[in-house]
JSON list of C-alpha atoms and ligand atoms in Angstrom, two decimals:
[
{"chain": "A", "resi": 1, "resn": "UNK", "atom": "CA", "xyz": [-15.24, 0.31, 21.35]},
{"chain": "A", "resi": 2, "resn": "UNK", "atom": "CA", "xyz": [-14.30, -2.89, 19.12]},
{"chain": "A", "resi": 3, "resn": "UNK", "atom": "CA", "xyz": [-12.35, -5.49, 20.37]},
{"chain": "A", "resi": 4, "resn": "UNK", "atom": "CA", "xyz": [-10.04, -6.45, 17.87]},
{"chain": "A", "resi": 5, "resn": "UNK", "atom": "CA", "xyz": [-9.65, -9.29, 16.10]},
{"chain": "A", "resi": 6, "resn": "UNK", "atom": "CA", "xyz": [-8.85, -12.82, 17.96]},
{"chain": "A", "resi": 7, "resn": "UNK", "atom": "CA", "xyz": [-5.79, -14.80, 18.37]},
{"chain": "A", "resi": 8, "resn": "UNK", "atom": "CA", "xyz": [-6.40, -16.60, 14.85]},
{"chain": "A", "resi": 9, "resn": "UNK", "atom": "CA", "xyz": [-3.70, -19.33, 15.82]},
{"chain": "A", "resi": 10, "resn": "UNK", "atom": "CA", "xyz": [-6.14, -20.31, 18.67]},
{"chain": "A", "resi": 11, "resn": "UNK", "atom": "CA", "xyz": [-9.06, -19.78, 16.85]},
{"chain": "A", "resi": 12, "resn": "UNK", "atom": "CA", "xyz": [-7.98, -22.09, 14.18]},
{"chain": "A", "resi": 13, "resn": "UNK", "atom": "CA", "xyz": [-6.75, -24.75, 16.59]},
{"chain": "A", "resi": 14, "resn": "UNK", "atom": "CA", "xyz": [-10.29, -24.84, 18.19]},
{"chain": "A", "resi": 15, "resn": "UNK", "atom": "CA", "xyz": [-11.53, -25.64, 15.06]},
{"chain": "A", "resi": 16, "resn": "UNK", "atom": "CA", "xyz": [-9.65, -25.77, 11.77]},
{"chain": "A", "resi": 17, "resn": "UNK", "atom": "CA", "xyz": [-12.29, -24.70, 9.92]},
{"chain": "A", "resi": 18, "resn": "UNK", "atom": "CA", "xyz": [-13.60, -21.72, 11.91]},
{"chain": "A", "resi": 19, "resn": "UNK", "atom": "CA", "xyz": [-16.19, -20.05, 9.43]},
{"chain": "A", "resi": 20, "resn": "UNK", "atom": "CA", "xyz": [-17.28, -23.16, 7.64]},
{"chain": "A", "resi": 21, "resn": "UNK", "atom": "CA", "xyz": [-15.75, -22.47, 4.38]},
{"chain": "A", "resi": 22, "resn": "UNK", "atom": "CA", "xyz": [-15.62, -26.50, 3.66]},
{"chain": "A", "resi": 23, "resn": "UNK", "atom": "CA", "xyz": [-19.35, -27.23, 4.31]},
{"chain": "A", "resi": 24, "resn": "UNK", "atom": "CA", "xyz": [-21.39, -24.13, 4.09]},
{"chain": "A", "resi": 25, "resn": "UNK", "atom": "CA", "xyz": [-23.38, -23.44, 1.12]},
{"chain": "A", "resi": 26, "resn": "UNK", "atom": "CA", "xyz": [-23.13, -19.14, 1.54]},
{"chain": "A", "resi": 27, "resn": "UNK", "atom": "CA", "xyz": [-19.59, -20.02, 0.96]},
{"chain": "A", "resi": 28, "resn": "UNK", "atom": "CA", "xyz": [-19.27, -22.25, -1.85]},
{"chain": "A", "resi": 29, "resn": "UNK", "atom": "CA", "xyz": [-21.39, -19.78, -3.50]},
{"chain": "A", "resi": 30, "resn": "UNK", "atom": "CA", "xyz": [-19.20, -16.94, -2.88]},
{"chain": "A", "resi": 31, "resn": "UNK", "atom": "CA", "xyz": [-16.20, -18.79, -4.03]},
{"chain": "A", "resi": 32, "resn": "UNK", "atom": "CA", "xyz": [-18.55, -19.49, -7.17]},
{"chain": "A", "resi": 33, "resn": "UNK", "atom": "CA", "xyz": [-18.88, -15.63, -7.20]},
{"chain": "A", "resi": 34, "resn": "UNK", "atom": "CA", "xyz": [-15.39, -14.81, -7.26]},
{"chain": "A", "resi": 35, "resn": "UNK", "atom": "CA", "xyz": [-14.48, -16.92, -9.99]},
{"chain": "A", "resi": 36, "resn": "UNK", "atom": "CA", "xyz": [-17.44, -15.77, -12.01]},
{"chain": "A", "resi": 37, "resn": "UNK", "atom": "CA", "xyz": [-16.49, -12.54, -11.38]},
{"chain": "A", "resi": 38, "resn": "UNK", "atom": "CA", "xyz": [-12.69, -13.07, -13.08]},
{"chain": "A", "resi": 39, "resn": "UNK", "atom": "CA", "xyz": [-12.51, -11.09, -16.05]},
{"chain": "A", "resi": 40, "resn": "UNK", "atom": "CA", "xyz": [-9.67, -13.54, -17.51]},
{"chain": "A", "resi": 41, "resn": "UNK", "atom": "CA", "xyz": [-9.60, -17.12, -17.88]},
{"chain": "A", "resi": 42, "resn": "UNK", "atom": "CA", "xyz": [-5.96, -17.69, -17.07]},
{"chain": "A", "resi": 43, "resn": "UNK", "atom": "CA", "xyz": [-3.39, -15.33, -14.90]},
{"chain": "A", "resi": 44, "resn": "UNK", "atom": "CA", "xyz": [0.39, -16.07, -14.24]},
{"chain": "A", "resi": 45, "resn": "UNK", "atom": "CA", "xyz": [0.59, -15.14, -10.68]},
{"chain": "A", "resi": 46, "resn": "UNK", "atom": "CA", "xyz": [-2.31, -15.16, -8.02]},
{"chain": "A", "resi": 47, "resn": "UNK", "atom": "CA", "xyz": [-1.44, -13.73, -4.31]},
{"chain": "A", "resi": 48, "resn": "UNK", "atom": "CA", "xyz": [-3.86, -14.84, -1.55]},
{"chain": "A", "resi": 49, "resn": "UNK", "atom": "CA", "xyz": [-2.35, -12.61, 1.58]},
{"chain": "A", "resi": 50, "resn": "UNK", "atom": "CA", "xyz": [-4.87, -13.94, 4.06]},
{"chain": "A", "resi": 51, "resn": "UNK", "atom": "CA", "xyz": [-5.66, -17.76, 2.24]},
{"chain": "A", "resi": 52, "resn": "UNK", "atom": "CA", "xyz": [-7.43, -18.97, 5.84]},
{"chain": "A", "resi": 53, "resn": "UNK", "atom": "CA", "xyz": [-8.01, -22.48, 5.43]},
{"chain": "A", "resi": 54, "resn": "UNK", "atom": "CA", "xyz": [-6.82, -22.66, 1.33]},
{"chain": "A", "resi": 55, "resn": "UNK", "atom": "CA", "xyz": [-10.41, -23.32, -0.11]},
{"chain": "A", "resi": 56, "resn": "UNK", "atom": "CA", "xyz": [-10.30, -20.52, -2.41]},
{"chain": "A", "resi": 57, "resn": "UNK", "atom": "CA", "xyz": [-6.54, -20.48, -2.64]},
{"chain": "A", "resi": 58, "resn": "UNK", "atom": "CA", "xyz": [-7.07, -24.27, -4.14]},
{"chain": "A", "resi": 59, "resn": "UNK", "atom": "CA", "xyz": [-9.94, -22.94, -6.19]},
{"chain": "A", "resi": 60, "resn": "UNK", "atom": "CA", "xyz": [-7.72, -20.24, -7.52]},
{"chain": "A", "resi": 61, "resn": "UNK", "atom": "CA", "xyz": [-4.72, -22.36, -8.98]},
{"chain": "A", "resi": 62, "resn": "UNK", "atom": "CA", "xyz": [-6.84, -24.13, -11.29]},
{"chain": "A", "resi": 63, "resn": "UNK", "atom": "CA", "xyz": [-6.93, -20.86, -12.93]},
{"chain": "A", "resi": 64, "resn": "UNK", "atom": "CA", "xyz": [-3.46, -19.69, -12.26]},
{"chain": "A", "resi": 65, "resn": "UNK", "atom": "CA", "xyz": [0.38, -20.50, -13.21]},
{"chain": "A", "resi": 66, "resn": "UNK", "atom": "CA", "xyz": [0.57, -20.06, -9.64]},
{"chain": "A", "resi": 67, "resn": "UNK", "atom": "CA", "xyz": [-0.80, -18.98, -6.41]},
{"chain": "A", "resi": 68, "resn": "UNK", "atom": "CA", "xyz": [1.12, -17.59, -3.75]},
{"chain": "A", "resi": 69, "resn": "UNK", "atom": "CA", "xyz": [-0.62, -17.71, -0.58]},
{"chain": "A", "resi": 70, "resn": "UNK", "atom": "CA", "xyz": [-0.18, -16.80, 3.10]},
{"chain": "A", "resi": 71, "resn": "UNK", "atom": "CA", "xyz": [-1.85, -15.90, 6.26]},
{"chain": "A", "resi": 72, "resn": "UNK", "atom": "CA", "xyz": [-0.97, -14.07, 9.31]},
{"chain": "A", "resi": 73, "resn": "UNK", "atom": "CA", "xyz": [-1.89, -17.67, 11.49]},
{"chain": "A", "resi": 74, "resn": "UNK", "atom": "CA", "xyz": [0.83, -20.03, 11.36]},
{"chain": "A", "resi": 75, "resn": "UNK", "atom": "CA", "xyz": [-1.68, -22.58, 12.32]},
{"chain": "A", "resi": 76, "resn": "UNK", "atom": "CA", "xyz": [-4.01, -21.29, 9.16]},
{"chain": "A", "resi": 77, "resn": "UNK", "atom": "CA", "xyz": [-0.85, -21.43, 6.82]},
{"chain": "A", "resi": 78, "resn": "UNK", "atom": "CA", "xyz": [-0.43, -25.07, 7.95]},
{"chain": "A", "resi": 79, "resn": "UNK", "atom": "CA", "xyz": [-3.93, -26.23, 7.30]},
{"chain": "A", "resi": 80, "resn": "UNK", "atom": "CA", "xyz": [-4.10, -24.19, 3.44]},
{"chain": "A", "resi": 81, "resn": "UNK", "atom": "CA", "xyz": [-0.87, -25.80, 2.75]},
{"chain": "A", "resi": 82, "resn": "UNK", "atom": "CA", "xyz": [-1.94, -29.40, 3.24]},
{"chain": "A", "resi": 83, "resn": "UNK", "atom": "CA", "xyz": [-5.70, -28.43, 1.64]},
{"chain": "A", "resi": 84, "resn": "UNK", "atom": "CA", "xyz": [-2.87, -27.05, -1.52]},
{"chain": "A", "resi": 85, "resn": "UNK", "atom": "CA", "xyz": [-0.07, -30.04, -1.83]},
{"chain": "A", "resi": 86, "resn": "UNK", "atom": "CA", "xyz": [0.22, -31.08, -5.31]},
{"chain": "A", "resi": 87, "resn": "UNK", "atom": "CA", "xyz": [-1.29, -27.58, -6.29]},
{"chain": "A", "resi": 88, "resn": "UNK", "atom": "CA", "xyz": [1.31, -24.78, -7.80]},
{"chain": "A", "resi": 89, "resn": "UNK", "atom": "CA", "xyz": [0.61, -22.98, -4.54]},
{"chain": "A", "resi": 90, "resn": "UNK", "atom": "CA", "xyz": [3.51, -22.14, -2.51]},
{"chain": "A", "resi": 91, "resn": "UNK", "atom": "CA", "xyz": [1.92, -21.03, 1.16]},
{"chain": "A", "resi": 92, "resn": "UNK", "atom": "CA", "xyz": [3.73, -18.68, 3.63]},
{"chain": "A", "resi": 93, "resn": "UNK", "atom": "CA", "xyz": [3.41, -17.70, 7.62]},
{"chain": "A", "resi": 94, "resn": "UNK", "atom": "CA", "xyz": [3.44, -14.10, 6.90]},
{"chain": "A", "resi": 95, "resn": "UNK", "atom": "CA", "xyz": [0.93, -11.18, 8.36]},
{"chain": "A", "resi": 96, "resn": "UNK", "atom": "CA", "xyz": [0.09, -8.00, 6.18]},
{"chain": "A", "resi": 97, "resn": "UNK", "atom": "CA", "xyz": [1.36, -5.63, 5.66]},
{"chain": "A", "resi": 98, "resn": "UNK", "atom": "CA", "xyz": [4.88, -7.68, 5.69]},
{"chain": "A", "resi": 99, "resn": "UNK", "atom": "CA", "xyz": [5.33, -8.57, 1.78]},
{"chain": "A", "resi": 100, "resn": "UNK", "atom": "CA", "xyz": [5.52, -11.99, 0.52]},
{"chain": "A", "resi": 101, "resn": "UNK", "atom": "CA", "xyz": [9.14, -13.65, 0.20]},
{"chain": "A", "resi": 102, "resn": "UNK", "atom": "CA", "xyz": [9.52, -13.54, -3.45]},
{"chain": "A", "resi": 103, "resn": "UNK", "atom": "CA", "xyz": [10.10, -10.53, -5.62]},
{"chain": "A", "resi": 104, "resn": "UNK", "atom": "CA", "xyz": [6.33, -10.80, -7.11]},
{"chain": "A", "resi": 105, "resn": "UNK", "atom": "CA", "xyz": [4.38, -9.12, -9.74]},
{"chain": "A", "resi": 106, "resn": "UNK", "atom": "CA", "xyz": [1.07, -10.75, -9.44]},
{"chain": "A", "resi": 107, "resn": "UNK", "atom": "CA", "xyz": [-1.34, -10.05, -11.89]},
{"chain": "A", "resi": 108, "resn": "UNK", "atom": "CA", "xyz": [-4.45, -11.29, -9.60]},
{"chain": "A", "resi": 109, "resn": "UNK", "atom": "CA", "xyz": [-4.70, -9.68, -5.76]},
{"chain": "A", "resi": 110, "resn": "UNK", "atom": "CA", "xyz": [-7.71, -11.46, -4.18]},
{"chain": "A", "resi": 111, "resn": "UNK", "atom": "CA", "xyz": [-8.18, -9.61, -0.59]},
{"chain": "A", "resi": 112, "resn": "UNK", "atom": "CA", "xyz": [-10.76, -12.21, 0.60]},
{"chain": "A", "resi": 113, "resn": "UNK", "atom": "CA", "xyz": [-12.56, -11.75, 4.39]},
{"chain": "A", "resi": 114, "resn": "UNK", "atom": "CA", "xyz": [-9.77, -9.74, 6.12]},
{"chain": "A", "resi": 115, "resn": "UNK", "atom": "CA", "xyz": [-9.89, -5.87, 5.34]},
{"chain": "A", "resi": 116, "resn": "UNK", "atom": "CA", "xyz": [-11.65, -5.93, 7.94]},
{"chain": "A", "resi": 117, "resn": "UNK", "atom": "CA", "xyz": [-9.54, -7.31, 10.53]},
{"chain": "A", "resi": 118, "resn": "UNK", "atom": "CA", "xyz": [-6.73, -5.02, 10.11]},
{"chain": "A", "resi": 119, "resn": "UNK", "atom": "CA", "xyz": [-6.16, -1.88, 11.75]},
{"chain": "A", "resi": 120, "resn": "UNK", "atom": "CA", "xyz": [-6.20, 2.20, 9.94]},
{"chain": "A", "resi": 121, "resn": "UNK", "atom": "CA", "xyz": [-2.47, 1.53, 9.43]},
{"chain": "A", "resi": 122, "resn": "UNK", "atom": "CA", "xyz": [-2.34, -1.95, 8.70]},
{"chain": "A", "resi": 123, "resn": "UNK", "atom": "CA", "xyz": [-4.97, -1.10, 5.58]},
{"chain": "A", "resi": 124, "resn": "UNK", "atom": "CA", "xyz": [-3.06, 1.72, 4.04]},
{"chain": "A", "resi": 125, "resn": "UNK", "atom": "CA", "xyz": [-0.05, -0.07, 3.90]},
{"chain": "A", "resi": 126, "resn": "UNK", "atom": "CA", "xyz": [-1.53, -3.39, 2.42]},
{"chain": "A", "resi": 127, "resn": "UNK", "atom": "CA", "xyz": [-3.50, -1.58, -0.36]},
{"chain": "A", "resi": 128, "resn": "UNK", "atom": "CA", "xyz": [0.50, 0.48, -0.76]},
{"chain": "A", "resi": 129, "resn": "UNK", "atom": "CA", "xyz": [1.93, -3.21, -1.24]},
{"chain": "A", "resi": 130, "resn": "UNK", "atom": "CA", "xyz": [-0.71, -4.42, -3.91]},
{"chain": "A", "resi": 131, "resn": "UNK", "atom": "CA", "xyz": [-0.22, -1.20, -5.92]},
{"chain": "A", "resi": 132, "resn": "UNK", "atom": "CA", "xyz": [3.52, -0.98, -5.60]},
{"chain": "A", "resi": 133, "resn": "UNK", "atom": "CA", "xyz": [3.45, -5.36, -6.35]},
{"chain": "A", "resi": 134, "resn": "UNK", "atom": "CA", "xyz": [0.81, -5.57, -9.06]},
{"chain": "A", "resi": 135, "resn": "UNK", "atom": "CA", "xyz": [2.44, -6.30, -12.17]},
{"chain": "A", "resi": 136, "resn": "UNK", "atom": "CA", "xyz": [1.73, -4.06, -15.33]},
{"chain": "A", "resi": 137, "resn": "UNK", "atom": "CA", "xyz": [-1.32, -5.31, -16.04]},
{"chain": "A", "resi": 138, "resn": "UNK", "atom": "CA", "xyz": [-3.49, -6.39, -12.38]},
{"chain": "A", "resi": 139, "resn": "UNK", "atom": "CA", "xyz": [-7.07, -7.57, -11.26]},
{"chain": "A", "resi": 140, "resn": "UNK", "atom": "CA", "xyz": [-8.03, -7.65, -7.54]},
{"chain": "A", "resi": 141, "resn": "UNK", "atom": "CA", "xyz": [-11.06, -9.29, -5.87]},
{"chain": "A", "resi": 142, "resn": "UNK", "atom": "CA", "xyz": [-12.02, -7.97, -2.78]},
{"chain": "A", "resi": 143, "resn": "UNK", "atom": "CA", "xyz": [-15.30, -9.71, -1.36]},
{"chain": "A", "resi": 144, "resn": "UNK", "atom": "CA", "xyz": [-16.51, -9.21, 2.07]},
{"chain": "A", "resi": 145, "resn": "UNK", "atom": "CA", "xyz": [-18.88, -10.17, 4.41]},
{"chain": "A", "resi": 146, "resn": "UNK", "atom": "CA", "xyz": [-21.80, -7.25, 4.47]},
{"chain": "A", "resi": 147, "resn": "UNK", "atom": "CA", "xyz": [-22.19, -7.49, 7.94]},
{"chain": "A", "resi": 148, "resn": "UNK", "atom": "CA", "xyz": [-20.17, -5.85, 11.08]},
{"chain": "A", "resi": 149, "resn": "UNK", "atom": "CA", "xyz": [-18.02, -8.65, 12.65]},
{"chain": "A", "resi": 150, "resn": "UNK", "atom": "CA", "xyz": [-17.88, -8.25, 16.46]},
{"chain": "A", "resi": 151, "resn": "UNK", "atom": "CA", "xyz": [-13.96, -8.61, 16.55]},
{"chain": "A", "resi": 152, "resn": "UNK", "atom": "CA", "xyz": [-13.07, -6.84, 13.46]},
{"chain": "A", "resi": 153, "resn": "UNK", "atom": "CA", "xyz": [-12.25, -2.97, 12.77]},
{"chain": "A", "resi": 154, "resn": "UNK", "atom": "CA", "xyz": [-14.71, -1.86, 10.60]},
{"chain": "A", "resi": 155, "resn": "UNK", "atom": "CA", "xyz": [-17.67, -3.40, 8.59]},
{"chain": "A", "resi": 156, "resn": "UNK", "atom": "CA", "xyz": [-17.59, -5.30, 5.57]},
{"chain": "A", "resi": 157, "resn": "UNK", "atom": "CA", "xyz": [-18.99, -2.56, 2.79]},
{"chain": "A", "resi": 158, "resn": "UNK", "atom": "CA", "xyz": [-17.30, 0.37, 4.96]},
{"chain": "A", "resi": 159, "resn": "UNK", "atom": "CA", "xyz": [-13.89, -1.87, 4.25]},
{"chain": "A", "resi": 160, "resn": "UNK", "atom": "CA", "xyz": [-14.97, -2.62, 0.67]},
{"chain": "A", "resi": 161, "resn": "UNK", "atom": "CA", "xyz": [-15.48, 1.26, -0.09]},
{"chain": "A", "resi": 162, "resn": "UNK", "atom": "CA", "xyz": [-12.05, 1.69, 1.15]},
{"chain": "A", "resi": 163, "resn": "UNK", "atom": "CA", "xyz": [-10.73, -0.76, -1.06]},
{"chain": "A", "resi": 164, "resn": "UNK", "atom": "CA", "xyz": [-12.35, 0.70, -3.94]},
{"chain": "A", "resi": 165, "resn": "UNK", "atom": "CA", "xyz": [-11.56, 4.43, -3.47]},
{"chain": "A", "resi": 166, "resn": "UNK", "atom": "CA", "xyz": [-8.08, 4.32, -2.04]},
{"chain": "A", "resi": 167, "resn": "UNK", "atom": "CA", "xyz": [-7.27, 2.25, -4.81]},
{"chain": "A", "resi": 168, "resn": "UNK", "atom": "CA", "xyz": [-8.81, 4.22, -7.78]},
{"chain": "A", "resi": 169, "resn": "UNK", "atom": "CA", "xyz": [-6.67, 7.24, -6.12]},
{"chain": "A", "resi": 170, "resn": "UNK", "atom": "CA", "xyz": [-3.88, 5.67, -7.66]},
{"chain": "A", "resi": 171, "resn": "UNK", "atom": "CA", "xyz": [-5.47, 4.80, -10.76]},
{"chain": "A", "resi": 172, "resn": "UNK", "atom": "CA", "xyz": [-7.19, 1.43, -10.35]},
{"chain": "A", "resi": 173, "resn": "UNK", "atom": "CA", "xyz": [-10.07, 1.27, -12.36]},
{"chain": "A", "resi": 174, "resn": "UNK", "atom": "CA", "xyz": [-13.49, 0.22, -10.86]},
{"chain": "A", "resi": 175, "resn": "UNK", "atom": "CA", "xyz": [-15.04, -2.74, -12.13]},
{"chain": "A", "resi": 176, "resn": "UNK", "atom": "CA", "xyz": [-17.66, -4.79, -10.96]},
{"chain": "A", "resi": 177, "resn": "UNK", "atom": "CA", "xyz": [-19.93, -4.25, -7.66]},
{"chain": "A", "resi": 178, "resn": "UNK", "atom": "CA", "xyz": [-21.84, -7.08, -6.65]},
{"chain": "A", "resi": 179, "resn": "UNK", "atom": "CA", "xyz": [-24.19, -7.18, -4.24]},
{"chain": "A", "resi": 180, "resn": "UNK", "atom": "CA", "xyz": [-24.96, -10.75, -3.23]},
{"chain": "A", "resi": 181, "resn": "UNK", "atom": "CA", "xyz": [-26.95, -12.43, -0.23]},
{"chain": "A", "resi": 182, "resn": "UNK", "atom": "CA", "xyz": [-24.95, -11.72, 2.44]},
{"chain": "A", "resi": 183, "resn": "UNK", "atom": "CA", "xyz": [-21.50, -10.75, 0.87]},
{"chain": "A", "resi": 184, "resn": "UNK", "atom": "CA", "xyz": [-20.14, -7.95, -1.20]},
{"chain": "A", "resi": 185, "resn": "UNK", "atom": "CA", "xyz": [-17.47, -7.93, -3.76]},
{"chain": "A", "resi": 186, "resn": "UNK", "atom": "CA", "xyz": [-15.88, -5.15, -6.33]},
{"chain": "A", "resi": 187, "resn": "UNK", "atom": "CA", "xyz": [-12.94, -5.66, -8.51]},
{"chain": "A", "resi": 188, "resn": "UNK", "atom": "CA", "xyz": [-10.50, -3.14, -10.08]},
{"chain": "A", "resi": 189, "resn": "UNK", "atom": "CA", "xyz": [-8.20, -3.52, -12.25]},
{"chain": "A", "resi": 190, "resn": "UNK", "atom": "CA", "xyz": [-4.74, -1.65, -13.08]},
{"chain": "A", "resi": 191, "resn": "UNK", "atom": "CA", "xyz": [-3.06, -1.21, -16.95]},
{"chain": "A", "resi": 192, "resn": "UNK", "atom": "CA", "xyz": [-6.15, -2.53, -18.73]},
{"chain": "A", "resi": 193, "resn": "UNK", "atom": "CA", "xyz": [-6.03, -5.65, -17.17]},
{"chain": "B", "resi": 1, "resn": "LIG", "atom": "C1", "xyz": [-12.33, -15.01, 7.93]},
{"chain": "B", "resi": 1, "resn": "LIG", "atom": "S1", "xyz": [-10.74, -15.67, 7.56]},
{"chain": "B", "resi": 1, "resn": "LIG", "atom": "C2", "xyz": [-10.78, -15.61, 5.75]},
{"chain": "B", "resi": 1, "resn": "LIG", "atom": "C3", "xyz": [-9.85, -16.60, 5.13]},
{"chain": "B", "resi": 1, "resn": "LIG", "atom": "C4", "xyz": [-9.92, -16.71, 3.61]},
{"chain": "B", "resi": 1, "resn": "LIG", "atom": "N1", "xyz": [-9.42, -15.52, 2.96]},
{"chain": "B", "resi": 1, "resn": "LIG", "atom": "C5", "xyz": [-11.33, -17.00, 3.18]},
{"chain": "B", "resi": 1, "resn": "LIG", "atom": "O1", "xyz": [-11.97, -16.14, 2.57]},
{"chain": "B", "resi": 1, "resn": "LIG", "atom": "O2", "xyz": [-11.80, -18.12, 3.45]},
{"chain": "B", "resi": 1, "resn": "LIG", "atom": "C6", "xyz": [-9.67, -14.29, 7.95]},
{"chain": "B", "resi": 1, "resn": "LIG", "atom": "C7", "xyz": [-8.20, -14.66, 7.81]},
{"chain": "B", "resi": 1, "resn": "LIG", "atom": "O3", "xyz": [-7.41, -13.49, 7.84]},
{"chain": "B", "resi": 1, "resn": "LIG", "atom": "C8", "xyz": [-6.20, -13.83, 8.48]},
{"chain": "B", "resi": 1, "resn": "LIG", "atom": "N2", "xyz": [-5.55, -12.58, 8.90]},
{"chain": "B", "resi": 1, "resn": "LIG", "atom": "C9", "xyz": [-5.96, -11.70, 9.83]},
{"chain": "B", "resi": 1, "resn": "LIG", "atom": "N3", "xyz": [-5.10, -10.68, 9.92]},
{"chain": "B", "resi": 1, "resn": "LIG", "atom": "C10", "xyz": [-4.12, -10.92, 9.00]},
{"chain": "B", "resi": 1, "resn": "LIG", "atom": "C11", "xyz": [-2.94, -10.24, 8.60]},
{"chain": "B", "resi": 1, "resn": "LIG", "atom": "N4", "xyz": [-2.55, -9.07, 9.16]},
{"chain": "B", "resi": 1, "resn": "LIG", "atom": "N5", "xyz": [-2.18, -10.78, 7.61]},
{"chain": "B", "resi": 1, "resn": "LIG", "atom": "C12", "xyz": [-2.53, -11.95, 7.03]},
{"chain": "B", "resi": 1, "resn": "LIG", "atom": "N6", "xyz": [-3.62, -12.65, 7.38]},
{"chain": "B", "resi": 1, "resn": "LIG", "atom": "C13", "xyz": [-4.40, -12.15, 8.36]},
{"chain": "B", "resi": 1, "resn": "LIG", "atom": "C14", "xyz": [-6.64, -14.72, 9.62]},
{"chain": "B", "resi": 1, "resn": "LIG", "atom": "O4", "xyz": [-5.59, -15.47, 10.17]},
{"chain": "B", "resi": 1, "resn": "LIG", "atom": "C15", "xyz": [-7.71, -15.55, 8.92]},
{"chain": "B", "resi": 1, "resn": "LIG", "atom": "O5", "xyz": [-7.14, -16.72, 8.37]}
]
């Protein structure tokens, strides 16, 4: 029987950079990874659900009009929106599978490190949202861990397979798998994006 995931607001107030993203090199690399892996240069709107402490969020908007960012840890919002001032990143307390504020259409989903952290319900609804938000044409990322976190739901390539079929049930096409040291990532994409 899993646990669950923790109280991220504590977590994240032990230590505001939990997993290392700032100083480890398995994730500078992955962040390398997911940019590689973008099939455009440029999009107009990037949404970062679960941004964490903002390193990839900041990463993104060099590559984006804008990046619209949240996380379901206050305490994580606040730290990703100080690593993003001066950005075009607008960061937002909000959990999945609550939508974000705005009425947007992004045209780049990245679901980065926290599939696996939400509950059977919590999933289906979030991979509802980015189909019913993603503008015409759409790209998601989703890039995972390939391990089995202690305090999440499910592994990281059983959430990654659920990305990639539940999503090509409503039309998504498959893209890229990539199976790196330590992480995995797929894309799809939606209207030829
Ligand atoms: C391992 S961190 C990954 C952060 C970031 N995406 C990255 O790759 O560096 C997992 C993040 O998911 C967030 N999270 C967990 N459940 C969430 C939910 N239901 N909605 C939004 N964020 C959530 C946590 O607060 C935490 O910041």
């Amino acid at each position: 029987m899993r646990a669950g995931p923790p109280d991220f607001d504590a977590v994240y107030r032990a230590n505001p950079d939990p997993w290392e993203v700032g100083t480890s090199a398995y994730e500078r690399r992955k962040r390398a990874v997911v940019l590689a892996c973008l099939r455009r240069d440029r999009y107009t709107t990037a949404w970062d659900p679960a941004c964490g402490t903002g390193h990839l969020t900041a990463d993104l908007a060099a590559r984006c009009g804008r990046v619209v960012a949240s996380d379901g840890s206050a305490e994580a919002a606040r730290i990703a929106a100080e690593r993003c001032a001066g950005l075009a990143v607008t960061v937002e307390h909000r959990a999945l599978p609550e939508p974000p504020a705005d009425d947007l259409r992004p045209d780049l989903v990245v679901l980065s490190e926290v599939f696996y952290y939400l509950d059977d319900a919590t999933r289906a609804a979030t991979l509802e949202l980015v189909d019913a938000l993603a503008a015409r044409t759409c790209e998601l990322v989703a890039v995972h861990w390939d391990g089995s976190p202690d305090d999440a739901w499910l592994s990281g390539p059983a959430g990654q397979l659920e990305v990639v079929s539940r999503l090509a049930e409503r039309g998504w096409v498959h893209r890229i798998h990539h199976d790196d040291d330590g992480f995995l990532l797929d894309t799809l994409t939606r209207g030829g994006a």
